[in-house]
Short mmCIF file of C-alpha atoms in Angstrom, two decimals:
data_model
loop_
_atom_site.label_atom_id
_atom_site.label_comp_id
_atom_site.label_asym_id
_atom_site.label_seq_id
_atom_site.Cartn_x
_atom_site.Cartn_y
_atom_site.Cartn_z
CA MET F 266 26.11 -29.00 10.74
CA VAL F 267 28.68 -29.82 8.04
CA LEU F 268 30.68 -26.75 9.06
CA VAL F 269 30.55 -27.71 12.75
CA LEU F 270 31.64 -31.28 12.05
CA ALA F 271 34.46 -30.15 9.74
CA THR F 272 35.72 -27.69 12.35
CA ALA F 273 35.48 -30.31 15.10
CA GLY F 274 37.25 -32.90 12.94
CA LEU F 275 40.07 -30.50 12.11
CA PHE F 276 40.47 -29.60 15.78
CA VAL F 277 40.59 -33.27 16.87
CA TYR F 278 43.03 -34.12 14.06
CA LEU F 279 45.47 -31.32 14.91
CA ARG F 280 45.29 -31.94 18.67
CA LEU F 281 45.82 -35.67 18.24
CA LYS F 282 48.72 -35.07 15.85
CA ASP F 283 50.39 -32.73 18.34
CA ASN F 284 49.95 -35.24 21.17
CA LEU F 285 51.36 -38.10 19.11
CA ASN F 286 54.30 -35.96 17.97
CA GLU F 287 55.01 -35.03 21.58
CA SER F 288 54.96 -38.72 22.54
CA VAL F 289 57.37 -39.62 19.71
CA ASP F 290 59.61 -36.66 20.57
CA ALA F 291 59.76 -37.68 24.23
CA GLY F 292 60.98 -41.17 23.31
CA LEU F 293 63.52 -39.80 20.84
CA GLU F 294 64.82 -37.26 23.36
CA ALA F 295 65.35 -40.01 25.94
CA ARG F 296 67.26 -42.13 23.44
CA ALA F 297 69.22 -39.11 22.21
CA ALA F 298 70.28 -38.22 25.75
CA ALA F 299 71.54 -41.76 26.32
CA MET F 300 73.55 -41.70 23.09
CA ALA F 301 74.94 -38.23 23.73
CA ALA F 302 76.22 -39.40 27.10
CA SER F 303 77.72 -42.73 25.98
CA GLY F 304 78.62 -42.08 22.36
CA GLU F 305 77.43 -45.59 21.47
CA ALA F 306 74.59 -46.40 19.04
CA ALA F 307 73.34 -49.25 21.24
CA ALA F 308 72.35 -46.71 23.90
CA GLY F 309 69.79 -45.22 21.48
CA ALA F 310 68.34 -48.47 20.19
CA ALA F 311 64.52 -48.55 19.72
CA GLU F 312 62.25 -51.19 21.25
CA GLU F 313 61.26 -52.38 17.76
CA SER F 314 64.26 -52.67 15.47
CA ASP F 315 62.16 -52.25 12.32
CA GLU F 316 60.59 -49.03 13.58
CA GLY F 317 63.61 -47.18 14.99
CA PHE F 318 67.25 -46.67 14.40
CA ALA F 319 70.35 -44.98 15.86
CA GLN F 320 73.64 -43.93 14.26
CA VAL F 321 76.97 -42.45 15.35
CA LEU F 322 78.46 -40.51 12.43
CA SER F 323 81.84 -38.97 11.88
CA ARG F 324 81.93 -35.39 10.77
CA SER F 325 82.89 -36.58 7.31
CA GLY F 326 79.62 -38.55 7.08
CA ARG F 327 80.90 -42.05 7.73
CA VAL F 328 78.74 -44.32 9.89
CA VAL F 329 80.86 -45.16 12.92
CA ASP F 330 78.26 -47.20 14.76
CA GLY F 331 74.58 -47.97 14.17
CA VAL F 332 71.58 -50.07 15.10
CA GLY F 333 68.42 -50.69 13.16
CA GLU F 334 67.69 -51.55 9.55
CA VAL F 335 68.92 -48.28 8.04
CA SER F 336 71.37 -48.48 5.17
CA GLY F 337 73.74 -45.54 4.84
CA PRO F 338 73.98 -42.27 6.76
CA VAL F 339 70.68 -40.55 7.63
CA LEU F 340 72.11 -37.02 7.63
CA THR F 341 73.38 -35.00 4.69
CA LYS F 342 76.79 -33.29 4.76
CA ALA F 343 75.15 -29.90 5.31
CA GLU F 344 73.17 -31.28 8.24
CA LEU F 345 76.34 -32.91 9.65
CA ALA F 346 78.12 -29.56 9.49
CA THR F 347 75.25 -27.83 11.29
CA VAL F 348 75.18 -30.44 14.05
CA ALA F 349 78.99 -30.47 14.35
CA ALA F 350 78.83 -26.73 15.01
CA GLY F 351 76.81 -27.52 18.15
CA ALA F 352 73.24 -27.22 16.79
CA ARG F 353 70.47 -29.73 17.39
CA LEU F 354 68.15 -30.82 14.54
CA VAL F 355 64.67 -32.36 14.44
CA LEU F 356 63.74 -33.67 10.98
CA GLU F 357 61.03 -35.67 9.19
CA ARG F 358 61.96 -37.50 6.00
CA GLU F 359 61.91 -40.76 4.13
CA VAL F 360 64.76 -43.02 5.26
CA PRO F 361 65.80 -46.12 3.26
CA GLY F 362 65.00 -49.29 5.23
CA ILE F 363 62.30 -47.63 7.39
CA GLU F 364 58.61 -47.91 6.49
CA ASP F 365 56.76 -44.61 6.12
CA THR F 366 58.21 -41.25 7.17
CA ALA F 367 60.79 -41.16 9.99
CA ARG F 368 61.27 -38.49 12.63
CA ILE F 369 64.99 -37.85 13.38
CA VAL F 370 66.72 -36.10 16.28
CA ALA F 371 70.44 -35.30 15.73
CA GLY F 372 73.05 -33.62 17.92
CA PRO F 373 76.75 -33.69 18.89
CA ALA F 374 77.98 -36.77 20.77
CA THR F 375 81.00 -37.24 23.01
CA GLY F 376 84.27 -36.60 21.32
CA LEU F 377 84.18 -35.47 17.72
CA ASP F 378 81.24 -37.60 16.57
CA VAL F 379 77.58 -36.79 15.74
CA PHE F 380 74.59 -38.93 16.80
CA ALA F 381 71.19 -39.39 15.09
CA VAL F 382 68.23 -41.29 16.47
CA GLY F 383 65.01 -41.87 14.55
CA GLN F 384 61.56 -43.36 14.81
CA SER F 385 59.10 -44.48 12.12
CA LEU F 386 55.86 -42.44 12.11
CA GLU F 387 53.82 -45.31 10.66
CA ASP F 388 51.84 -45.83 13.88
CA ARG F 389 51.14 -42.11 14.18
CA ASP F 390 50.02 -41.83 10.58
CA GLU F 391 47.78 -44.93 10.91
CA THR F 392 46.12 -43.38 13.98
CA LEU F 393 45.56 -40.09 12.18
CA SER F 394 44.24 -41.93 9.10
CA GLY F 395 41.83 -43.81 11.34
CA VAL F 396 40.55 -40.53 12.76
CA ILE F 397 40.04 -39.11 9.24
CA ALA F 398 38.23 -42.27 8.15
CA SER F 399 35.99 -42.15 11.22
CA PHE F 400 34.99 -38.56 10.46
CA ALA F 401 34.57 -39.36 6.75
CA VAL F 402 32.16 -42.19 7.55
CA GLY F 403 30.54 -40.83 10.71
CA GLY F 404 30.28 -37.23 9.51
CA PRO F 405 27.70 -37.83 6.74
CA VAL F 406 25.73 -40.13 9.04
CA ALA F 407 25.77 -37.46 11.75
CA VAL F 408 24.70 -34.80 9.21
CA LEU F 409 21.89 -37.04 7.96
CA LEU F 410 20.64 -37.78 11.48
CA ALA F 411 20.95 -34.13 12.49
CA SER F 412 19.09 -33.04 9.36
CA LEU F 413 16.32 -35.54 10.02
CA VAL F 414 15.99 -34.52 13.66
CA GLY F 415 16.18 -30.84 12.68
CA TYR F 416 13.49 -31.31 10.04
CA LEU F 417 11.21 -33.10 12.50
CA LEU F 418 11.75 -30.42 15.12
CA ALA F 419 11.16 -27.62 12.60
CA ALA F 420 8.06 -29.35 11.24
CA SER F 421 6.75 -29.81 14.77
CA GLY F 422 7.48 -26.19 15.60
CA LEU F 423 5.86 -24.90 12.40
CA ARG F 424 2.82 -27.21 12.52
CA PRO F 425 0.77 -24.56 14.39
CA VAL F 426 1.77 -22.00 11.74
CA GLU F 427 0.57 -24.31 8.96
CA ALA F 428 -2.71 -24.90 10.82
CA MET F 429 -3.15 -21.13 11.13
CA ARG F 430 -2.37 -20.67 7.43
CA ARG F 431 -4.93 -23.27 6.34
CA ARG F 432 -7.56 -21.79 8.62
CA ALA F 433 -6.79 -18.25 7.38
CA GLY F 434 -7.49 -19.43 3.81
CA GLU F 435 -11.00 -20.51 4.88
CA ILE F 436 -12.03 -17.53 7.00
CA SER F 437 -14.67 -15.19 5.61
CA LEU F 438 -15.71 -12.14 7.58
CA ALA F 439 -19.15 -12.32 6.07
CA GLU F 440 -19.89 -15.95 6.87
CA ASP F 441 -17.48 -17.22 9.51
CA ARG F 442 -16.87 -16.19 13.09
CA GLU F 443 -14.24 -18.82 13.79
CA ARG F 444 -10.71 -17.66 14.33
CA LEU F 445 -7.18 -18.96 13.86
CA PRO F 446 -6.26 -22.03 15.96
CA LEU F 447 -3.72 -21.30 18.68
CA PRO F 448 -0.92 -23.69 19.76
CA ALA F 449 -0.75 -24.89 23.36
CA ALA F 450 2.75 -23.49 23.87
CA ARG F 451 2.77 -19.86 24.98
CA ASP F 452 5.43 -18.76 22.54
CA GLU F 453 5.84 -16.22 19.75
CA VAL F 454 3.61 -18.24 17.40
CA ARG F 455 0.74 -18.19 19.89
CA ARG F 456 1.17 -14.45 20.45
CA LEU F 457 1.12 -13.92 16.66
CA GLY F 458 -2.10 -15.94 16.43
CA GLU F 459 -3.69 -13.97 19.26
CA THR F 460 -2.76 -10.70 17.59
CA LEU F 461 -4.20 -11.84 14.24
CA ASN F 462 -7.40 -13.03 15.92
CA GLU F 463 -7.78 -9.64 17.59
CA MET F 464 -7.30 -8.00 14.19
CA LEU F 465 -9.96 -10.28 12.66
CA ASP F 466 -12.34 -9.38 15.48
CA ARG F 467 -11.82 -5.68 14.77
CA LEU F 468 -12.36 -6.21 11.05
CA GLY F 469 -15.46 -8.30 11.76
CA ARG F 470 -16.97 -5.60 13.96
CA SER F 471 -16.21 -2.95 11.35
CA PHE F 472 -17.73 -5.12 8.61
CA GLU F 473 -20.83 -5.71 10.72
CA ARG F 474 -21.28 -1.97 11.35
CA GLU F 475 -20.98 -1.20 7.64
CA ARG F 476 -23.41 -3.98 6.72
CA ARG F 477 -25.99 -2.76 9.23
CA PHE F 478 -25.55 0.79 7.98
CA VAL F 479 -26.16 -0.29 4.38
CA ALA F 480 -29.25 -2.29 5.36
CA ASP F 481 -30.66 0.53 7.53
CA ALA F 482 -29.98 3.16 4.86
CA SER F 483 -31.69 1.10 2.17
CA HIS F 484 -34.72 0.56 4.42
CA GLU F 485 -34.95 4.27 5.18
CA LEU F 486 -34.67 5.23 1.51
CA ARG F 487 -37.39 2.96 0.19
CA THR F 488 -40.45 4.76 1.63
CA PRO F 489 -39.57 8.38 0.68
CA VAL F 490 -38.39 7.28 -2.77
CA ALA F 491 -41.67 5.41 -3.33
CA VAL F 492 -43.66 8.49 -2.32
CA ILE F 493 -41.64 10.77 -4.60
CA ARG F 494 -42.01 8.37 -7.50
CA ALA F 495 -45.77 8.17 -7.01
CA GLU F 496 -46.08 11.96 -6.96
CA LEU F 497 -43.93 12.35 -10.07
CA ASP F 498 -45.86 9.65 -11.86
CA ALA F 499 -49.19 11.32 -10.99
CA ALA F 500 -47.89 14.69 -12.16
CA LEU F 501 -46.69 13.20 -15.43
CA ARG F 502 -50.00 11.44 -16.09
CA ALA F 503 -51.98 14.61 -15.34
CA GLY F 504 -50.59 16.13 -18.52
CA GLY F 505 -50.90 19.75 -19.67
CA HIS F 506 -47.24 20.53 -19.06
CA ASP F 507 -44.90 22.52 -21.21
CA PRO F 508 -42.38 20.37 -23.11
CA GLN F 509 -39.56 21.52 -20.83
CA VAL F 510 -41.56 20.69 -17.70
CA ARG F 511 -42.53 17.30 -19.08
CA GLU F 512 -38.91 16.57 -19.94
CA ALA F 513 -37.86 17.53 -16.40
CA LEU F 514 -40.57 15.29 -14.90
CA VAL F 515 -39.46 12.35 -17.06
CA ALA F 516 -35.82 12.87 -16.05
CA ALA F 517 -36.79 13.13 -12.38
CA LEU F 518 -38.90 9.98 -12.67
CA GLU F 519 -35.99 8.08 -14.22
CA GLU F 520 -33.62 9.21 -11.49
CA CYS F 521 -36.25 8.24 -8.91
CA ASP F 522 -36.40 4.78 -10.48
CA HIS F 523 -32.63 4.59 -10.29
CA LEU F 524 -32.66 5.62 -6.63
CA ALA F 525 -35.38 3.09 -5.81
CA GLN F 526 -33.42 0.40 -7.61
CA LEU F 527 -30.27 1.42 -5.71
CA ALA F 528 -32.10 1.10 -2.39
CA GLU F 529 -33.30 -2.36 -3.35
CA ASP F 530 -29.83 -3.30 -4.55
CA LEU F 531 -28.18 -2.11 -1.33
CA LEU F 532 -30.59 -4.17 0.73
CA ILE F 533 -29.88 -7.26 -1.35
CA VAL F 534 -26.12 -6.62 -1.10
CA ALA F 535 -26.38 -6.41 2.68
CA ARG F 536 -28.38 -9.62 2.89
CA ALA F 537 -26.20 -11.45 0.40
CA ALA F 538 -23.09 -10.42 2.39
CA GLU F 539 -24.60 -12.20 5.38
CA GLY F 540 -24.95 -15.33 3.27
CA GLU F 541 -28.67 -15.37 4.07
CA LEU F 542 -30.39 -13.89 1.02
CA PRO F 543 -33.98 -15.04 1.70
CA VAL F 544 -35.66 -16.95 -1.11
CA ARG F 545 -39.32 -17.99 -0.85
CA ARG F 546 -40.30 -20.51 -3.50
CA GLU F 547 -43.83 -20.55 -4.87
CA PRO F 548 -45.57 -21.52 -8.15
CA ILE F 549 -45.26 -18.67 -10.65
CA GLU F 550 -46.80 -18.15 -14.07
CA VAL F 551 -43.95 -16.99 -16.28
CA ARG F 552 -45.92 -14.84 -18.72
CA PRO F 553 -47.54 -12.60 -16.05
CA LEU F 554 -44.13 -12.22 -14.43
CA LEU F 555 -42.61 -10.91 -17.66
CA GLU F 556 -45.63 -8.72 -18.37
CA GLY F 557 -45.26 -7.11 -14.94
CA VAL F 558 -41.61 -6.24 -15.63
CA ARG F 559 -42.56 -4.88 -19.08
CA ALA F 560 -45.25 -2.65 -17.56
CA ARG F 561 -42.83 -1.29 -15.00
CA PHE F 562 -40.35 -0.06 -17.61
CA GLY F 563 -42.74 0.54 -20.53
CA ASP F 564 -43.26 4.30 -20.00
CA ARG F 565 -39.58 4.92 -19.49
CA ALA F 566 -38.68 3.04 -22.68
CA ARG F 567 -41.29 4.87 -24.77
CA GLU F 568 -39.97 8.24 -23.64
CA HIS F 569 -36.75 7.28 -25.45
CA GLY F 570 -38.45 5.86 -28.49
CA ARG F 571 -37.87 2.22 -27.49
CA GLU F 572 -40.13 -0.66 -26.55
CA VAL F 573 -40.04 -3.45 -23.97
CA ARG F 574 -41.62 -6.59 -25.47
CA VAL F 575 -42.44 -10.04 -24.12
CA ASP F 576 -41.75 -13.13 -26.23
CA GLY F 577 -43.03 -16.56 -25.16
CA GLY F 578 -43.72 -17.81 -21.67
CA ASP F 579 -47.34 -18.86 -22.29
CA GLY F 580 -48.27 -21.85 -20.16
CA LEU F 581 -44.88 -22.03 -18.45
CA ARG F 582 -44.84 -22.41 -14.67
CA ILE F 583 -41.82 -22.39 -12.38
CA GLU F 584 -41.04 -22.79 -8.66
CA ALA F 585 -39.19 -19.63 -7.67
CA ASP F 586 -39.28 -16.41 -5.64
CA ASP F 587 -41.47 -13.91 -7.48
CA LEU F 588 -39.93 -10.83 -5.79
CA ARG F 589 -36.35 -11.92 -6.43
CA LEU F 590 -37.05 -12.74 -10.05
CA ARG F 591 -38.66 -9.34 -10.59
CA GLN F 592 -35.60 -7.69 -9.05
CA ALA F 593 -33.19 -9.66 -11.23
CA LEU F 594 -35.18 -9.09 -14.44
CA GLY F 595 -35.67 -5.43 -13.52
CA ASN F 596 -31.92 -4.94 -13.14
CA LEU F 597 -31.32 -6.56 -16.52
CA VAL F 598 -33.95 -4.39 -18.23
CA ASP F 599 -32.59 -1.27 -16.52
CA ASN F 600 -29.11 -2.20 -17.73
CA ALA F 601 -30.43 -2.70 -21.28
CA LEU F 602 -32.21 0.68 -21.27
CA ARG F 603 -29.13 2.44 -19.91
CA HIS F 604 -26.42 0.89 -22.03
CA GLY F 605 -28.15 -1.04 -24.83
CA ALA F 606 -29.96 -0.05 -28.00
CA GLY F 607 -33.20 -0.92 -29.81
CA ASP F 608 -36.11 -2.80 -28.31
CA VAL F 609 -35.67 -4.81 -25.11
CA VAL F 610 -37.09 -8.35 -25.32
CA LEU F 611 -38.14 -10.42 -22.31
CA ARG F 612 -38.10 -14.04 -23.45
CA ALA F 613 -38.92 -17.37 -21.75
CA ARG F 614 -38.34 -20.87 -23.12
CA ARG F 615 -37.82 -24.38 -21.93
CA SER F 616 -34.20 -25.38 -21.40
CA GLY F 617 -32.71 -28.88 -21.69
CA GLN F 618 -34.32 -32.19 -20.86
CA ASP F 619 -34.84 -31.54 -17.12
CA GLY F 620 -37.91 -29.33 -17.54
CA GLY F 621 -36.03 -26.14 -16.66
CA VAL F 622 -37.05 -22.70 -17.91
CA GLU F 623 -34.61 -20.10 -19.25
CA LEU F 624 -35.40 -16.42 -18.78
CA GLU F 625 -33.60 -13.98 -21.09
CA VAL F 626 -33.35 -10.20 -21.41
CA SER F 627 -31.82 -8.99 -24.67
CA ASP F 628 -31.50 -5.86 -26.79
CA GLN F 629 -29.81 -4.80 -30.04
CA GLY F 630 -26.81 -3.12 -28.41
CA VAL F 631 -23.16 -4.01 -28.99
CA GLY F 632 -22.91 -5.96 -25.70
CA PHE F 633 -20.01 -6.12 -23.27
CA ASP F 634 -16.50 -5.17 -24.18
CA PRO F 635 -14.59 -8.51 -24.32
CA GLU F 636 -12.10 -7.24 -21.73
CA PHE F 637 -14.95 -6.34 -19.37
CA ALA F 638 -17.13 -9.43 -19.85
CA ASP F 639 -15.21 -11.62 -17.37
CA ARG F 640 -15.81 -9.20 -14.47
CA ALA F 641 -19.15 -7.70 -15.51
CA PHE F 642 -21.01 -9.45 -12.68
CA GLU F 643 -18.62 -8.33 -9.94
CA ARG F 644 -19.74 -5.65 -7.48
CA PHE F 645 -19.02 -2.06 -8.53
CA ALA F 646 -17.60 -3.23 -11.86
CA ARG F 647 -18.39 -0.77 -14.65
CA GLY F 648 -17.14 -0.43 -18.17
CA ASP F 649 -15.60 2.80 -19.42
CA GLU F 650 -18.77 3.76 -21.31
CA ALA F 651 -20.98 2.97 -18.29
CA ARG F 652 -19.01 5.39 -16.12
CA THR F 653 -20.19 8.27 -18.31
CA ARG F 654 -23.85 7.22 -18.06
CA GLY F 655 -24.18 6.89 -14.31
CA GLY F 656 -24.97 3.73 -12.39
CA THR F 657 -23.40 2.12 -9.35
CA GLY F 658 -22.03 -1.11 -10.77
CA LEU F 659 -24.31 -3.16 -8.50
CA GLY F 660 -27.08 -4.19 -10.90
CA LEU F 661 -25.48 -7.24 -12.49
CA ALA F 662 -23.88 -8.27 -9.18
CA ILE F 663 -27.42 -8.36 -7.72
CA VAL F 664 -28.59 -10.47 -10.66
CA ARG F 665 -25.87 -13.01 -9.95
CA ALA F 666 -26.59 -13.03 -6.20
CA ILE F 667 -30.27 -13.72 -6.85
CA ALA F 668 -29.52 -16.40 -9.43
CA GLU F 669 -27.14 -18.18 -7.07
CA ALA F 670 -29.63 -17.95 -4.18
#
């Protein structure tokens, strides 16, 4: 806008200056023609004596005749010689006795004399100064108003984009089926919003297919894995096996436990992704809960020369989901047996003044790497050591999902 106004101001200034110069030149030419014909200064007199002048000069530079408030000749000897040779001059210069710059027209008069008529440019310069002042004052105001109007128009035009941006920051494929708001105007912004909504619909359908697949796969895995585990457990308890066979049965039983846990974890992941992880609260005795988890992992721990022990919990009762707690505690014990060391302790104690109960699973291992601790409960997060020992990186994520539910 500043550039446009500056260009427009320069154009107006130059055009106005040319028009005013043409007007002054027309008056001077008329007066010059009268003087050239008569050879008398009075013929070229201006309407205002203090603004114009006329002189008849000899070729030596002496003022033969003159009107106006000019003192002395207005042409130099070199200019007199040029005019005397038949040339015609148009000059602008300061002239003593005339306010501001004067515009002079000189030429040969009748006989051997030279004439010069002039006009003060004070009125022209005042008009041009007024135009400059108007642009100097009006220009910033115009820029300010144009900037304000432009800002309001841009803000109005981009308001739908901002609404789409805010909505996009809230959308979750797992929990939200709402889409980006569309402006009423059928313009490029609306078409962009429609395209993004179509993309979100495609992503939502893909997410839904994957979620259903995970849930269906986990359901299908649970029954055969349970049967295999029961058969392996019966074979192991029957005894009478060679050491190598027994070792193979123990390894197969552990992997079966891992597969069963994975199926449970996948089902929980699918349900948690829907935001509807079911939790059924009921009164639970804490000690039997911990004893049940210990019994589940006791054989596996003893095969590796370790123990799962229960500490505390007598007389404690809580309102919680028994199945979910067993899953969470089972994942923690499994994690301790995989990556920890020493005995695994299941502990329960009262916490704080609100009557809460804290459940803890601990072992004598080194614990998380400090760099890994911040993301240990994210899905599929595994430390470098855990990658060499198997696992899916879902166990602790399931624990967090159950605790939050």
